[in-house]
CSV table of C-alpha atoms in Angstrom, one decimal:
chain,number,residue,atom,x,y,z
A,1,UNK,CA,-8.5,-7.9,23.0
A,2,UNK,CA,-5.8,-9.6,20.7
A,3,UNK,CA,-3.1,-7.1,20.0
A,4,UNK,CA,-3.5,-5.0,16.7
A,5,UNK,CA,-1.1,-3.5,14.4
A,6,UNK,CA,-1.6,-1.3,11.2
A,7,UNK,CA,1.3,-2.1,8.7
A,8,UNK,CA,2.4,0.6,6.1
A,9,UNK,CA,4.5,0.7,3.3
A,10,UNK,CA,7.9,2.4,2.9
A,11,UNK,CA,9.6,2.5,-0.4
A,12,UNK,CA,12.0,5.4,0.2
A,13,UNK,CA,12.8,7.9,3.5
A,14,UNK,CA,9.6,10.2,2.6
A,15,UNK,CA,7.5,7.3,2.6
A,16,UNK,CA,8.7,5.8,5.9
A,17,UNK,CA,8.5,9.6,7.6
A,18,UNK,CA,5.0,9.8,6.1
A,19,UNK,CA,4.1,6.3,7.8
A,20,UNK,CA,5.3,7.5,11.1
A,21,UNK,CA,3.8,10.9,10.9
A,22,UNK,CA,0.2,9.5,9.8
A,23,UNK,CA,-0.2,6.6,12.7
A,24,UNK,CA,1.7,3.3,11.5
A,25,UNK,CA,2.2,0.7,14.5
A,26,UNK,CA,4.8,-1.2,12.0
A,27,UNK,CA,6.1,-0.3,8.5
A,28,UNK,CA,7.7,-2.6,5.8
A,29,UNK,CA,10.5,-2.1,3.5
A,30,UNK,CA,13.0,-3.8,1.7
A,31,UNK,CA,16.5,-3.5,1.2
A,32,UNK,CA,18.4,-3.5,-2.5
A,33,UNK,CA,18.4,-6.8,-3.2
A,34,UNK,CA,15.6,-9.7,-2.1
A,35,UNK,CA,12.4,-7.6,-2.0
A,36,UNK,CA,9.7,-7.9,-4.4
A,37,UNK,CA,9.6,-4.1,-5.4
A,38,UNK,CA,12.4,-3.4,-7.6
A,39,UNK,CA,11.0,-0.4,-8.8
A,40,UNK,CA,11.1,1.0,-5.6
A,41,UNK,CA,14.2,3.7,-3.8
A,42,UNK,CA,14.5,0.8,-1.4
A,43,UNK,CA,17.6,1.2,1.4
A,44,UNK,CA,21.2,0.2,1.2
A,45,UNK,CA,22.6,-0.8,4.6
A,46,UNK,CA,23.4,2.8,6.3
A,47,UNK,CA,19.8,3.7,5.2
A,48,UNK,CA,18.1,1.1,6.6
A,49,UNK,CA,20.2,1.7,9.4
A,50,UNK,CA,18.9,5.2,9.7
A,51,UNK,CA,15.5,4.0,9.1
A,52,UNK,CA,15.3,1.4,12.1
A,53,UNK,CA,16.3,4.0,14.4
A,54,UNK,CA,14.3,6.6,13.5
A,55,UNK,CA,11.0,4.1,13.2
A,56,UNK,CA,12.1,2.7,17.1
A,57,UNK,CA,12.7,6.5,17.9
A,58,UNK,CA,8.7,6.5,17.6
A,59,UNK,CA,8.0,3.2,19.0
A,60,UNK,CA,7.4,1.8,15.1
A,61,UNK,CA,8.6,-1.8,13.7
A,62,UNK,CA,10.4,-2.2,11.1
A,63,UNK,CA,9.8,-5.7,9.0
A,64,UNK,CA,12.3,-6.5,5.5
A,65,UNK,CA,10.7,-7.7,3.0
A,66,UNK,CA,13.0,-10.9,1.4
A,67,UNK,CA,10.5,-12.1,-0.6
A,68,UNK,CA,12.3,-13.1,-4.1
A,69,UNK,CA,13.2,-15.9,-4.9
A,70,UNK,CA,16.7,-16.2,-5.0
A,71,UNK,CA,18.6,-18.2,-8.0
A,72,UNK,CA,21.7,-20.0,-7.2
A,73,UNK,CA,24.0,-16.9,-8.5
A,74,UNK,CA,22.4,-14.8,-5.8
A,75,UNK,CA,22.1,-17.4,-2.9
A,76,UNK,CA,25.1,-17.1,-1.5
A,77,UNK,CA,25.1,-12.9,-0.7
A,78,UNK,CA,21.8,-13.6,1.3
A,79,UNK,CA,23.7,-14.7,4.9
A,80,UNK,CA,25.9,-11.7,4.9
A,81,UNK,CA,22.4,-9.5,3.7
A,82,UNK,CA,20.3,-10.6,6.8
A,83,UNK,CA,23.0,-10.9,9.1
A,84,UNK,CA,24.0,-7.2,8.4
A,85,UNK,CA,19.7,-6.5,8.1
A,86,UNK,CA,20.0,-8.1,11.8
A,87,UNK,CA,23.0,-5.4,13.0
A,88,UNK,CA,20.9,-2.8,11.8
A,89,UNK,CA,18.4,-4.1,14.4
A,90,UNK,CA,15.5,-4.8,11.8
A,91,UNK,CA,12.3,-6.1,13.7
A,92,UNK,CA,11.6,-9.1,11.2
A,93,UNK,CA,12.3,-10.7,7.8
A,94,UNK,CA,9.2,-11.3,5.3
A,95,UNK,CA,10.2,-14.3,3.2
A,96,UNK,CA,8.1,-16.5,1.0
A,97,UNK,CA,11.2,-19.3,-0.6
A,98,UNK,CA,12.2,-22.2,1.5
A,99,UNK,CA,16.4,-21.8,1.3
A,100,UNK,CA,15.7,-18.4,2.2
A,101,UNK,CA,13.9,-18.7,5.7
A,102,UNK,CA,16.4,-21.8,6.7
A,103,UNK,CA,19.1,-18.9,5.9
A,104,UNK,CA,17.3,-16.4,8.1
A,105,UNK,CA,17.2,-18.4,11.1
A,106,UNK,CA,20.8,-19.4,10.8
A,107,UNK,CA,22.0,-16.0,10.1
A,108,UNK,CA,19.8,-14.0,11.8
A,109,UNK,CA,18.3,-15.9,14.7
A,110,UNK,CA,16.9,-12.8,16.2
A,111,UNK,CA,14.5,-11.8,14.0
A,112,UNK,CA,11.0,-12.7,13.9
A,113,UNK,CA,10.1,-15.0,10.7
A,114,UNK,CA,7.2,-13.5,9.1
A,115,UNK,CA,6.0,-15.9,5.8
A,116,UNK,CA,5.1,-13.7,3.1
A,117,UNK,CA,1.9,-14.0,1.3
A,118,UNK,CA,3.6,-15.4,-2.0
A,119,UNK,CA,4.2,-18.1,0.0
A,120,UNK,CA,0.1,-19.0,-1.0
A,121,UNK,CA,-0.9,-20.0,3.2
A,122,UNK,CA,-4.5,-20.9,2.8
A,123,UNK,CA,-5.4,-23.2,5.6
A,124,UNK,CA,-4.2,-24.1,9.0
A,125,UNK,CA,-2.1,-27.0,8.3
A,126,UNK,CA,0.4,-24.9,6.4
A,127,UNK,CA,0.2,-22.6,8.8
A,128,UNK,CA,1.1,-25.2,11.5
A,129,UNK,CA,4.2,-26.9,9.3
A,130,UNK,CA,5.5,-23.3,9.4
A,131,UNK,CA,5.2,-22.6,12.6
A,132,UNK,CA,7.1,-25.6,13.5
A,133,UNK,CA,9.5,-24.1,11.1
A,134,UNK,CA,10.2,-20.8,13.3
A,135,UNK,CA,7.1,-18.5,11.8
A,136,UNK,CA,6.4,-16.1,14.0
A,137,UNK,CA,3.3,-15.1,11.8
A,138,UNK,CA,1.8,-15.8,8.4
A,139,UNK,CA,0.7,-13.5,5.9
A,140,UNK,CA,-2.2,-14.8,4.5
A,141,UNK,CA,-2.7,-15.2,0.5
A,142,UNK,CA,-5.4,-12.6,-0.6
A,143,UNK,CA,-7.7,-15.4,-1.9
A,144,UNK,CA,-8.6,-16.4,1.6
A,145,UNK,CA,-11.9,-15.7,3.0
A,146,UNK,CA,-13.3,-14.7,6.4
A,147,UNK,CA,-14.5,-18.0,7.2
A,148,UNK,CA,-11.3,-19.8,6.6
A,149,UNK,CA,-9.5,-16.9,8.9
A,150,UNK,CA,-11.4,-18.0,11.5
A,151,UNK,CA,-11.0,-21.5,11.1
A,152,UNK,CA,-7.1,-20.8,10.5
A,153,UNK,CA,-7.0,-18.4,14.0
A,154,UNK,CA,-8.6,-21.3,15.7
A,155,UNK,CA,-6.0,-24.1,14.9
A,156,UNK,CA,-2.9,-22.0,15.2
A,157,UNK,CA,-1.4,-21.4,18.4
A,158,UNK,CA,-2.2,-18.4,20.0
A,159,UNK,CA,0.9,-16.6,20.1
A,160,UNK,CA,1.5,-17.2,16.0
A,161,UNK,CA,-0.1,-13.7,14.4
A,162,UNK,CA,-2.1,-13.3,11.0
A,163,UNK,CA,-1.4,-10.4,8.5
A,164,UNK,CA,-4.1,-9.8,5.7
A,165,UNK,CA,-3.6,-7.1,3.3
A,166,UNK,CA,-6.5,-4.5,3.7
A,167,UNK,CA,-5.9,-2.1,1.0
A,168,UNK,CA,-4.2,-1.3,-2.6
A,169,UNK,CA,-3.2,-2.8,-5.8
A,170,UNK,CA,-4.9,-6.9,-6.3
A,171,UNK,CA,-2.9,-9.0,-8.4
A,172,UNK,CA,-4.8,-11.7,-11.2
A,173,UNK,CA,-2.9,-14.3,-10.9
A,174,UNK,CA,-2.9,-16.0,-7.3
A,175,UNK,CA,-0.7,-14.5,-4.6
A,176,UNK,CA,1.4,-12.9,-7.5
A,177,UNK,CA,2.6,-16.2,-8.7
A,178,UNK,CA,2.9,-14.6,-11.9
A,179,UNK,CA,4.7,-15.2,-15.4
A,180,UNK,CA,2.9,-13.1,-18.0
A,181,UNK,CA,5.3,-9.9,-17.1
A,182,UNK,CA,8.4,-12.6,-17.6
A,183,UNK,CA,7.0,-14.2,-20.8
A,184,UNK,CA,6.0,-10.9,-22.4
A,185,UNK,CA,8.6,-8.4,-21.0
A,186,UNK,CA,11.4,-10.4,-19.8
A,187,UNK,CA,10.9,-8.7,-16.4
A,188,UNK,CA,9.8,-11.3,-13.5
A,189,UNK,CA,6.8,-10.7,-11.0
A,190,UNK,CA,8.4,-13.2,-8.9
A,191,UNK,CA,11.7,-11.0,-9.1
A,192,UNK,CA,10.5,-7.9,-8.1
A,193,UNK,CA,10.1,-6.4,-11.9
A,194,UNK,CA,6.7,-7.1,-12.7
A,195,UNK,CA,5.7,-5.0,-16.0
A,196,UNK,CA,1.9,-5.1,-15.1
A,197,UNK,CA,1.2,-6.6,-18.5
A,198,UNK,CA,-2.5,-7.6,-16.5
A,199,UNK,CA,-3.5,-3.9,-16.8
A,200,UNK,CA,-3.3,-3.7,-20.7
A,201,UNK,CA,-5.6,-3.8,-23.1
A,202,UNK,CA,-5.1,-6.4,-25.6
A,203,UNK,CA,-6.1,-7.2,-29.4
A,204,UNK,CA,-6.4,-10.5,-31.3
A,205,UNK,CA,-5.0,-11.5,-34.4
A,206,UNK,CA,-6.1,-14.4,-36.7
A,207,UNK,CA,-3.2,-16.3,-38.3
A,208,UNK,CA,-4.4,-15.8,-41.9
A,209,UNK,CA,-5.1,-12.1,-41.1
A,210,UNK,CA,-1.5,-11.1,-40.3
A,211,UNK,CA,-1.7,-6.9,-38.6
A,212,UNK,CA,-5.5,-7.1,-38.6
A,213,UNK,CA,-6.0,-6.7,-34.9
A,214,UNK,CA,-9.3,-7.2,-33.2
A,215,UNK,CA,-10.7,-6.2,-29.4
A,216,UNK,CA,-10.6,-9.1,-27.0
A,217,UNK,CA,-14.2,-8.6,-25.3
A,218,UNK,CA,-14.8,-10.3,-21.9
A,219,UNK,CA,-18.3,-9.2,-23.1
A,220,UNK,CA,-19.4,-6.2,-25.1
A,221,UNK,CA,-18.6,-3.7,-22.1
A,222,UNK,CA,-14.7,-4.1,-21.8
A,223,UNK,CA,-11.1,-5.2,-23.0
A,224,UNK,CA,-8.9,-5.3,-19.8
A,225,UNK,CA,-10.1,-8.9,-18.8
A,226,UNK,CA,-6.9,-9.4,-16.6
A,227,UNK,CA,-7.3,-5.9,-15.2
A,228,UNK,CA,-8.0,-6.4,-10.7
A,229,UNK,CA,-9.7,-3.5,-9.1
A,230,UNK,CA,-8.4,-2.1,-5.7
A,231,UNK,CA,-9.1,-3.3,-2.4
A,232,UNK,CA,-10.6,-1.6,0.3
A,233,UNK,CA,-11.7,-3.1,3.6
A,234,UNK,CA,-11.7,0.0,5.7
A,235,UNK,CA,-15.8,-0.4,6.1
A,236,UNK,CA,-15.1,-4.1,6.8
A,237,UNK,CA,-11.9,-3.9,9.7
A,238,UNK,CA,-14.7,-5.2,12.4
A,239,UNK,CA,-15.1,-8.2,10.6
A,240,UNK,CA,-11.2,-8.6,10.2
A,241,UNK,CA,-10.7,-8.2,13.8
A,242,UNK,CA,-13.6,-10.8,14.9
A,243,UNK,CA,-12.0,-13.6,12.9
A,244,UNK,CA,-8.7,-12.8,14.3
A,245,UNK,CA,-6.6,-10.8,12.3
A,246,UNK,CA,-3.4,-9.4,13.9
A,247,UNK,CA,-2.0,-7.3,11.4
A,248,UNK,CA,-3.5,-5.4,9.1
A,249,UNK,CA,-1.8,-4.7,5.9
A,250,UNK,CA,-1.4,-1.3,3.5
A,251,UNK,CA,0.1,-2.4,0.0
A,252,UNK,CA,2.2,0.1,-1.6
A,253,UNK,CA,6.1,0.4,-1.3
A,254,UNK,CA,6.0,1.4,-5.0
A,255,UNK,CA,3.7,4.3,-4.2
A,256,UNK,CA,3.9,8.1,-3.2
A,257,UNK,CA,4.8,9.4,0.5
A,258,UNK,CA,1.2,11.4,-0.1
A,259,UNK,CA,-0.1,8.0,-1.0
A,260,UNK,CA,1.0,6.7,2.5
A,261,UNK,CA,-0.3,9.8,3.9
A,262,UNK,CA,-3.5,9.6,3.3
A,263,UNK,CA,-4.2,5.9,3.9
A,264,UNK,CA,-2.2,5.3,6.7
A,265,UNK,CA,-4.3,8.1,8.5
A,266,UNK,CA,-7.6,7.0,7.4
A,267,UNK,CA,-7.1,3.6,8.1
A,268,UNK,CA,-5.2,4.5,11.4
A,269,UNK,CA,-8.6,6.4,12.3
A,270,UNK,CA,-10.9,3.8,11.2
A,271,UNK,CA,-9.2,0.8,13.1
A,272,UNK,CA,-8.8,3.1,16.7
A,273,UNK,CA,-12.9,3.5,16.0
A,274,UNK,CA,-13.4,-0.2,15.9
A,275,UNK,CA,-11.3,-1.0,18.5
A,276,UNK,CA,-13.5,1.1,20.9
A,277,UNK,CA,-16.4,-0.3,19.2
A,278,UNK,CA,-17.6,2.3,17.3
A,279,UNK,CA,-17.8,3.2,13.7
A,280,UNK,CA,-15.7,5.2,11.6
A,281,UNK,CA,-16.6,9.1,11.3
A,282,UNK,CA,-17.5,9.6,7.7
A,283,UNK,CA,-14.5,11.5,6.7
A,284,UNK,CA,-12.7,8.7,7.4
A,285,UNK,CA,-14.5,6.9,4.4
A,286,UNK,CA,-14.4,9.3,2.7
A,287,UNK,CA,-10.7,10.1,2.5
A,288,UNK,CA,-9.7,6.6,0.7
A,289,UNK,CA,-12.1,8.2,-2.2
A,290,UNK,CA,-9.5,10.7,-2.0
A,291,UNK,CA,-6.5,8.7,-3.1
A,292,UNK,CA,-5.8,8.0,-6.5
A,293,UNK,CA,-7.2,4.5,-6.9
A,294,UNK,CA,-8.5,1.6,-9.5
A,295,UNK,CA,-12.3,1.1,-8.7
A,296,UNK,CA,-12.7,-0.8,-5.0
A,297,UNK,CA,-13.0,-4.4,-3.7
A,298,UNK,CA,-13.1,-6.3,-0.5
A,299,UNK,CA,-11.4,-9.2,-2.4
A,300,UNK,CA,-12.0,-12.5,-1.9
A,301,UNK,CA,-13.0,-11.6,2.0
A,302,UNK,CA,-16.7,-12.4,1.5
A,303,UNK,CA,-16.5,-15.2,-1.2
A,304,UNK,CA,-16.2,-13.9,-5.0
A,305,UNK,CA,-15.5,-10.3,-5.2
A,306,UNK,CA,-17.5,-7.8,-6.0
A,307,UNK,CA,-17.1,-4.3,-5.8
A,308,UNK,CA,-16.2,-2.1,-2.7
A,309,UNK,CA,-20.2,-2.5,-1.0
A,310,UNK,CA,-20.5,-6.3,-1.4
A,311,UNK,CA,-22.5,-6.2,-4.5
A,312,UNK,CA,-22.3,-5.7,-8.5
A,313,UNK,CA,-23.8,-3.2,-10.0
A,314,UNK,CA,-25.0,-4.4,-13.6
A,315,UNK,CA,-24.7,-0.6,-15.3
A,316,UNK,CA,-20.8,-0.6,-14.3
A,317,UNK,CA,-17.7,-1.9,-16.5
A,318,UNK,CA,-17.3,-4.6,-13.8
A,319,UNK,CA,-17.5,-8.4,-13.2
A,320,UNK,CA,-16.7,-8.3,-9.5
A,321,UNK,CA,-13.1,-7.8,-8.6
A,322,UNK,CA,-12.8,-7.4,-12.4
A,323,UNK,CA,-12.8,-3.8,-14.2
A,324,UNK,CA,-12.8,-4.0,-17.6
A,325,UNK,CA,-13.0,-0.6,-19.1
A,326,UNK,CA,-9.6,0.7,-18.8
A,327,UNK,CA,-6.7,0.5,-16.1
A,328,UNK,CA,-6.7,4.3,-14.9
A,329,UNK,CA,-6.8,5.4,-11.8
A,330,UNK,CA,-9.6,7.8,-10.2
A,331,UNK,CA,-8.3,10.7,-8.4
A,332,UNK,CA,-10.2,14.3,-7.9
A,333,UNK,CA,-7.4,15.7,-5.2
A,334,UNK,CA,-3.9,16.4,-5.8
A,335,UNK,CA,-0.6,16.9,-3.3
A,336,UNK,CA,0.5,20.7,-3.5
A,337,UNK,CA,2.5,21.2,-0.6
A,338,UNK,CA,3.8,20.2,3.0
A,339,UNK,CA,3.7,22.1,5.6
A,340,UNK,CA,6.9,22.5,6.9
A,341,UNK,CA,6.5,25.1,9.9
A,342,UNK,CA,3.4,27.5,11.4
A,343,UNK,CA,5.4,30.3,13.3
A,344,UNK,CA,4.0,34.2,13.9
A,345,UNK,CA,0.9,34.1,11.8
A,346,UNK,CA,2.5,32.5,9.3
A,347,UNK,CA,2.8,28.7,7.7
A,348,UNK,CA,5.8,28.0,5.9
A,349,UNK,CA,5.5,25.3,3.1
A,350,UNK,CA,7.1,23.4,0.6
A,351,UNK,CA,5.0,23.4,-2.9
A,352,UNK,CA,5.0,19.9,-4.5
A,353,UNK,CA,2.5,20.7,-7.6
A,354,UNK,CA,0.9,23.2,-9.0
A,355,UNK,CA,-1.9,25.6,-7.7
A,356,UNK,CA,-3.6,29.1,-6.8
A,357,UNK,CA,-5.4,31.0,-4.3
A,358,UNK,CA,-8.3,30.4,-6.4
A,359,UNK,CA,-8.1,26.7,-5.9
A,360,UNK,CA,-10.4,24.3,-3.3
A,361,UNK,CA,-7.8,23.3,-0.5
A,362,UNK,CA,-7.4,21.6,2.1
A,363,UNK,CA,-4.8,20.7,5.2
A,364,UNK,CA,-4.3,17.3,6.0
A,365,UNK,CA,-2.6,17.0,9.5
A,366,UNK,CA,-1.9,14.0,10.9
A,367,UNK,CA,-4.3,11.8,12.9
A,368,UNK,CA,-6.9,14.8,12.3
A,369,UNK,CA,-9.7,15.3,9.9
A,370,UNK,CA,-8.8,17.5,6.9
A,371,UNK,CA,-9.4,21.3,7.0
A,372,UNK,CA,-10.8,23.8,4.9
A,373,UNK,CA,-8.2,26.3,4.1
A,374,UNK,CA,-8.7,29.5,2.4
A,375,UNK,CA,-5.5,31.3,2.2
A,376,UNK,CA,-6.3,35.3,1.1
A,377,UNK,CA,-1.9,35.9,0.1
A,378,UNK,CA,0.7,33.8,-0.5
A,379,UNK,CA,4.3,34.6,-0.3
A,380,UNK,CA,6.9,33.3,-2.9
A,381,UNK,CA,10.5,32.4,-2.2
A,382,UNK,CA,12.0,35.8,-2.8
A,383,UNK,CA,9.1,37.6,-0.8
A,384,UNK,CA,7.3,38.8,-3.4
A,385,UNK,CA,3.3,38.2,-3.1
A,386,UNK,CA,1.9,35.8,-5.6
A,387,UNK,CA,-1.3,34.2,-6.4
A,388,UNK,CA,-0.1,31.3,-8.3
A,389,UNK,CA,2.1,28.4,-7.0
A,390,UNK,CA,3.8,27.2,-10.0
A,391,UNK,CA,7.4,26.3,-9.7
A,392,UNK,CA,8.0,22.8,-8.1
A,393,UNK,CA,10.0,22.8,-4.4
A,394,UNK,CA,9.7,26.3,-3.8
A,395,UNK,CA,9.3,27.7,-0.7
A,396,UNK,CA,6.2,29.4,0.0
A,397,UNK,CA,4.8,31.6,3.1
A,398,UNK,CA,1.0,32.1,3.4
A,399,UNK,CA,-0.5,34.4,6.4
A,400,UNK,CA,-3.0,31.7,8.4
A,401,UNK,CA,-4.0,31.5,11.9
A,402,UNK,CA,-4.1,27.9,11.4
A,403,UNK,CA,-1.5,26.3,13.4
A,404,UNK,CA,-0.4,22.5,12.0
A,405,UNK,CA,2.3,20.0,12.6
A,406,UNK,CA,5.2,19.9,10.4
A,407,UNK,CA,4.5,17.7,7.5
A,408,UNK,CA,1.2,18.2,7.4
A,409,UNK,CA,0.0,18.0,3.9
A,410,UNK,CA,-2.0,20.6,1.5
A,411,UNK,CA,-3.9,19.1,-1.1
A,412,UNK,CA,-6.4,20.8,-3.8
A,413,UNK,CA,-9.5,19.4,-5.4
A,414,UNK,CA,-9.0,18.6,-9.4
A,415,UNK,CA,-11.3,20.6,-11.6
């Protein structure tokens, strides 16, 4: 069996301890300058310092993202970056631009050379030139299919690893080569600043009707023609490990530590069934349907996409990995708390959002199916009993004689 490794996002320190909590074998951040996720905390050198050791501390890789690309006023900072990346003992650099992975193996020799999926690797001979180049492993772009995986696996060497992307966000334009958020906005996808102009709705305007705006229709069901569903393989991971797919790949480094949470511990679960050969429990699926998400994909994995089962369904706002009636995101459950010790009857939490003893909870500990939990009093910060949770960060206590891990998350089901 080829090794396997599940890949999480980190934007911030909460993210990266949710990672590590939840079942990561690898996670992937950036630093402040050079990653594509501007919008993200990120880590300035004693953070990612911090970080490394405490992912190694639980046996976890850490990969930097370097994937911008650079202009010549920035060039010159990136030797002292990844040489002081290197110090912090940083597992590998993700880089997509050509100056920037010469700069990486002079400056940082010891890192592993991961090419970044904006790099747009579709077939093997790529692959091959970059391997000659010092690529350790290519991340593949997200337009490439299982059939051309396999044919890729089997003209690489052995010891050069694939990474797909699995699950999240899908970009229109191809491997994020973008320039709609730059042209509209003035903020570059390519830069790490991307606006998301793809998820808007947009009007037309006739040049002799000046301010008469009209609906741009794909057809008579929808407006947001740029707008990408979600992806989400985790019914399909068998397929991804039979054509050869090392590491498996959770987008997100903009998104929530409960985000991470949640699909680092279904998709943790669902790969350590299919690596004994068995399918994923039910919960498992069920617990991406719990994240707040666009409607689902599988991408370009099985030739056009189409929605989340393989097919289209003709009644919905879709046209495959299209989604034309709005750019919302579904979501029934909501974060509430985190469970921050059990001790003498009693579980000692954090509230996050909003909620009541009246509420539909649940505990989410990590790798562990969710529980039912129906707390009878809770306990605000001053000692005083309460039945509403309504004042972010407090701490609460509720009497339970369920016994969790710290961190383990409580969550409610939206009414």
């Amino acid at each position: 069996m080829r090794y396997t490794e599940l890949l999480a996002p980190a934007g911030d320190e909460e993210c990266l301890r949710s990672a590590l909590d939840y079942g990561c074998d690898a996670v992937y951040l950036a630093g402040k300058s050079f990653g594509m996720r501007a919008g993200a905390k990120n880590f300035d050198m004693e953070g990612l310092e911090r970080a490394v050791k405490l992912a190694h501390s639980r046996g976890v890789k850490v990969h930097l993202t370097c994937n911008t690309i650079p202009l010549n006023s920035e060039i010159d900072q990136f030797p002292q970056f990844i040489a002081a990346a290197q110090e912090c003992g940083v597992d590998a650099a993700i880089a997509c631009d050509l100056g920037v992975i010469s700069m990486i193996k002079e400056n940082a020799p010891k890192l592993e050379l991961h090419i970044s999926t904006q790099t747009g690797v579709v077939n093997y001979r790529t692959a091959l030139e970059l391997y000659k180049m010092g690529a350790k492993r290519v991340v593949l772009a997200r337009e490439v299919g299982l059939s051309d995986i396999r044919e890729i696996r089997r003209r690489i060497p052995e010891d050069m690893e694939i990474e797909v992307f699995v699950h999240g966000a899908m970009c229109v334009s191809f491997s994020g080569r973008c320039l709609i958020s730059e042209y509209l906005t003035g903020r570059g996808a390519n830069r790490g600043e991307c606006a998301q102009p793809c998820r808007w709705g947009y009007y037309l305007m006739e040049e002799k009707r000046p301010n008469q705006f009209y609906k741009v229709f794909e057809d008579e069901r929808g407006s947001y023609i740029l707008n990408a569903r979600d992806m989400c393989m985790i019914d399909h991971l068998d397929d991804l490990i039979d054509a050869g797919v090392t590491s498996f790949k959770i987008e997100g480094r903009a998104k929530s530590a409960y985000y991470v949470a949640l699909t680092v511990n279904a998709y943790r679960a669902a790969l350590d069934s299919y690596l004994k050969g068995e399918k994923p429990a039910q919960w498992v699926l069920d617990e991406v349907n719990k994240i707040s998400h666009r409607p689902y994909s599988t991408g370009f994995f099985y030739g056009k996409p189409t929605d989340g089962s393989g097919t289209q369904d003709p009644n919905t706002v879709t046209n495959g990995g299209q989604y034309f009636a709005d750019s919302g995101y579904m979501r029934d459950h909501d974060f509430v708390g985190v469970v921050d010790s059990c001790e003498n009857g009693i579980m000692h939490l954090t509230q996050r959002n909003y909620f009541t003893l009246e509420d539909e909870l649940e505990l989410l500990p990590p790798h562990a199916e969710p529980i039912k939990f129906v707390p009878e009093k809770m306990f605000g910060s001053d000692g005083e009993e309460i039945t509403i949770a309504r004042r972010a960060a407090e701490r609460l206590a509720i009497p339970s004689d369920i016994v969790v891990p710290e961190h383990t998350i409580l969550r409610k089901k939206m009414k």
